[in-house]
Amino acid sequence: MRKFISLLKLQINARYGLSNVLYNIKSDKKALWKSIGMGLVILIAMAEIIGIYTFMMLQLY
């Protein structure tokens, strides 16, 4: 089981590690803009949800 956990950590680091992310950003500009766009979409969606929740709480109380 220890070997499996060790191998799993190695695979996760190889797939999603910081060096891999930096390499993909430098080599593929389309992936960079896709990541930036998704981040902005998530931020806007969260802001809308928080705004609607705040509006509802102010109207109820």
Short mmCIF file of N, CA and C in Angstrom, two decimals:
data_model
loop_
_atom_site.label_atom_id
_atom_site.label_comp_id
_atom_site.label_asym_id
_atom_site.label_seq_id
_atom_site.Cartn_x
_atom_site.Cartn_y
_atom_site.Cartn_z
N MET A 1 0.82 -1.20 0.00
CA MET A 1 0.00 0.00 0.00
C MET A 1 0.87 1.26 0.00
N ARG A 2 2.01 1.20 0.68
CA ARG A 2 2.91 2.36 0.71
C ARG A 2 3.45 2.67 -0.68
N LYS A 3 3.78 1.64 -1.41
CA LYS A 3 4.29 1.86 -2.76
C LYS A 3 3.22 2.47 -3.65
N PHE A 4 1.98 2.04 -3.47
CA PHE A 4 0.89 2.59 -4.25
C PHE A 4 0.70 4.08 -3.94
N ILE A 5 0.70 4.44 -2.68
CA ILE A 5 0.54 5.84 -2.28
C ILE A 5 1.70 6.68 -2.83
N SER A 6 2.90 6.14 -2.74
CA SER A 6 4.07 6.84 -3.26
C SER A 6 3.96 7.05 -4.77
N LEU A 7 3.54 6.02 -5.48
CA LEU A 7 3.36 6.12 -6.93
C LEU A 7 2.24 7.10 -7.28
N LEU A 8 1.17 7.08 -6.52
CA LEU A 8 0.06 8.00 -6.75
C LEU A 8 0.50 9.45 -6.57
N LYS A 9 1.26 9.73 -5.52
CA LYS A 9 1.77 11.08 -5.30
C LYS A 9 2.69 11.51 -6.43
N LEU A 10 3.50 10.60 -6.91
CA LEU A 10 4.40 10.89 -8.02
C LEU A 10 3.62 11.21 -9.29
N GLN A 11 2.58 10.44 -9.57
CA GLN A 11 1.76 10.67 -10.77
C GLN A 11 1.00 12.00 -10.69
N ILE A 12 0.48 12.32 -9.52
CA ILE A 12 -0.23 13.59 -9.36
C ILE A 12 0.73 14.76 -9.55
N ASN A 13 1.92 14.65 -8.99
CA ASN A 13 2.91 15.72 -9.15
C ASN A 13 3.35 15.86 -10.60
N ALA A 14 3.49 14.75 -11.30
CA ALA A 14 3.90 14.80 -12.70
C ALA A 14 2.81 15.40 -13.58
N ARG A 15 1.56 15.15 -13.24
CA ARG A 15 0.45 15.64 -14.06
C ARG A 15 0.05 17.08 -13.72
N TYR A 16 0.00 17.40 -12.44
CA TYR A 16 -0.52 18.69 -12.00
C TYR A 16 0.51 19.53 -11.25
N GLY A 17 1.77 19.18 -11.30
CA GLY A 17 2.80 19.90 -10.57
C GLY A 17 3.05 21.29 -11.11
N LEU A 18 3.69 22.11 -10.30
CA LEU A 18 3.94 23.50 -10.67
C LEU A 18 4.85 23.60 -11.90
N SER A 19 5.88 22.77 -11.96
CA SER A 19 6.77 22.84 -13.11
C SER A 19 6.05 22.46 -14.40
N ASN A 20 5.14 21.51 -14.33
CA ASN A 20 4.36 21.12 -15.51
C ASN A 20 3.42 22.24 -15.94
N VAL A 21 2.81 22.91 -14.99
CA VAL A 21 1.92 24.03 -15.31
C VAL A 21 2.71 25.16 -15.95
N LEU A 22 3.87 25.49 -15.39
CA LEU A 22 4.69 26.56 -15.96
C LEU A 22 5.17 26.22 -17.36
N TYR A 23 5.54 24.98 -17.59
CA TYR A 23 5.97 24.56 -18.93
C TYR A 23 4.82 24.69 -19.93
N ASN A 24 3.63 24.26 -19.54
CA ASN A 24 2.49 24.34 -20.45
C ASN A 24 2.11 25.78 -20.75
N ILE A 25 2.23 26.66 -19.78
CA ILE A 25 1.91 28.07 -20.00
C ILE A 25 2.91 28.70 -20.96
N LYS A 26 4.19 28.38 -20.78
CA LYS A 26 5.22 28.96 -21.65
C LYS A 26 5.14 28.43 -23.07
N SER A 27 4.81 27.16 -23.22
CA SER A 27 4.85 26.57 -24.55
C SER A 27 3.54 26.71 -25.32
N ASP A 28 2.43 26.88 -24.62
CA ASP A 28 1.13 26.94 -25.30
C ASP A 28 0.36 28.17 -24.83
N LYS A 29 0.38 29.21 -25.64
CA LYS A 29 -0.28 30.47 -25.27
C LYS A 29 -1.80 30.32 -25.23
N LYS A 30 -2.34 29.43 -26.04
CA LYS A 30 -3.79 29.22 -26.03
C LYS A 30 -4.23 28.66 -24.67
N ALA A 31 -3.44 27.77 -24.11
CA ALA A 31 -3.76 27.21 -22.80
C ALA A 31 -3.70 28.29 -21.72
N LEU A 32 -2.77 29.23 -21.87
CA LEU A 32 -2.66 30.34 -20.91
C LEU A 32 -3.93 31.17 -20.92
N TRP A 33 -4.39 31.55 -22.11
CA TRP A 33 -5.59 32.37 -22.21
C TRP A 33 -6.83 31.61 -21.76
N LYS A 34 -6.83 30.30 -22.00
CA LYS A 34 -7.95 29.48 -21.54
C LYS A 34 -8.00 29.46 -20.01
N SER A 35 -6.84 29.34 -19.38
CA SER A 35 -6.79 29.33 -17.92
C SER A 35 -7.22 30.68 -17.34
N ILE A 36 -6.74 31.76 -17.95
CA ILE A 36 -7.12 33.09 -17.48
C ILE A 36 -8.62 33.30 -17.66
N GLY A 37 -9.16 32.90 -18.79
CA GLY A 37 -10.59 33.04 -19.05
C GLY A 37 -11.44 32.25 -18.07
N MET A 38 -11.05 31.02 -17.80
CA MET A 38 -11.80 30.21 -16.85
C MET A 38 -11.75 30.81 -15.45
N GLY A 39 -10.60 31.34 -15.07
CA GLY A 39 -10.48 32.00 -13.77
C GLY A 39 -11.41 33.19 -13.66
N LEU A 40 -11.47 33.99 -14.72
CA LEU A 40 -12.36 35.15 -14.72
C LEU A 40 -13.83 34.74 -14.67
N VAL A 41 -14.18 33.71 -15.41
CA VAL A 41 -15.56 33.23 -15.40
C VAL A 41 -15.95 32.75 -14.00
N ILE A 42 -15.06 32.04 -13.35
CA ILE A 42 -15.34 31.55 -12.00
C ILE A 42 -15.48 32.71 -11.02
N LEU A 43 -14.60 33.71 -11.12
CA LEU A 43 -14.69 34.87 -10.24
C LEU A 43 -16.00 35.64 -10.45
N ILE A 44 -16.38 35.83 -11.69
CA ILE A 44 -17.63 36.55 -11.98
C ILE A 44 -18.83 35.76 -11.46
N ALA A 45 -18.82 34.45 -11.65
CA ALA A 45 -19.93 33.62 -11.18
C ALA A 45 -20.04 33.67 -9.66
N MET A 46 -18.90 33.59 -8.97
CA MET A 46 -18.93 33.66 -7.51
C MET A 46 -19.41 35.02 -7.03
N ALA A 47 -18.99 36.09 -7.70
CA ALA A 47 -19.43 37.44 -7.32
C ALA A 47 -20.94 37.57 -7.49
N GLU A 48 -21.49 37.02 -8.56
CA GLU A 48 -22.94 37.07 -8.77
C GLU A 48 -23.68 36.29 -7.69
N ILE A 49 -23.18 35.13 -7.35
CA ILE A 49 -23.83 34.31 -6.32
C ILE A 49 -23.81 35.03 -4.98
N ILE A 50 -22.67 35.61 -4.62
CA ILE A 50 -22.58 36.34 -3.36
C ILE A 50 -23.48 37.57 -3.38
N GLY A 51 -23.53 38.27 -4.50
CA GLY A 51 -24.40 39.43 -4.62
C GLY A 51 -25.87 39.08 -4.47
N ILE A 52 -26.29 38.02 -5.14
CA ILE A 52 -27.69 37.59 -5.04
C ILE A 52 -28.02 37.13 -3.62
N TYR A 53 -27.10 36.41 -3.00
CA TYR A 53 -27.31 35.95 -1.62
C TYR A 53 -27.43 37.14 -0.67
N THR A 54 -26.55 38.13 -0.84
CA THR A 54 -26.60 39.32 0.00
C THR A 54 -27.91 40.07 -0.21
N PHE A 55 -28.33 40.22 -1.44
CA PHE A 55 -29.59 40.90 -1.74
C PHE A 55 -30.76 40.18 -1.09
N MET A 56 -30.77 38.85 -1.18
CA MET A 56 -31.86 38.09 -0.57
C MET A 56 -31.87 38.24 0.94
N MET A 57 -30.70 38.21 1.57
CA MET A 57 -30.64 38.35 3.02
C MET A 57 -31.10 39.74 3.46
N LEU A 58 -30.75 40.76 2.70
CA LEU A 58 -31.18 42.11 3.04
C LEU A 58 -32.69 42.27 2.87
N GLN A 59 -33.27 41.60 1.91
CA GLN A 59 -34.71 41.70 1.69
C GLN A 59 -35.50 40.92 2.74
N LEU A 60 -34.94 39.82 3.21
CA LEU A 60 -35.66 39.00 4.18
C LEU A 60 -35.61 39.57 5.59
N TYR A 61 -34.52 40.23 5.95
CA TYR A 61 -34.38 40.74 7.32
C TYR A 61 -34.48 42.21 7.30
#
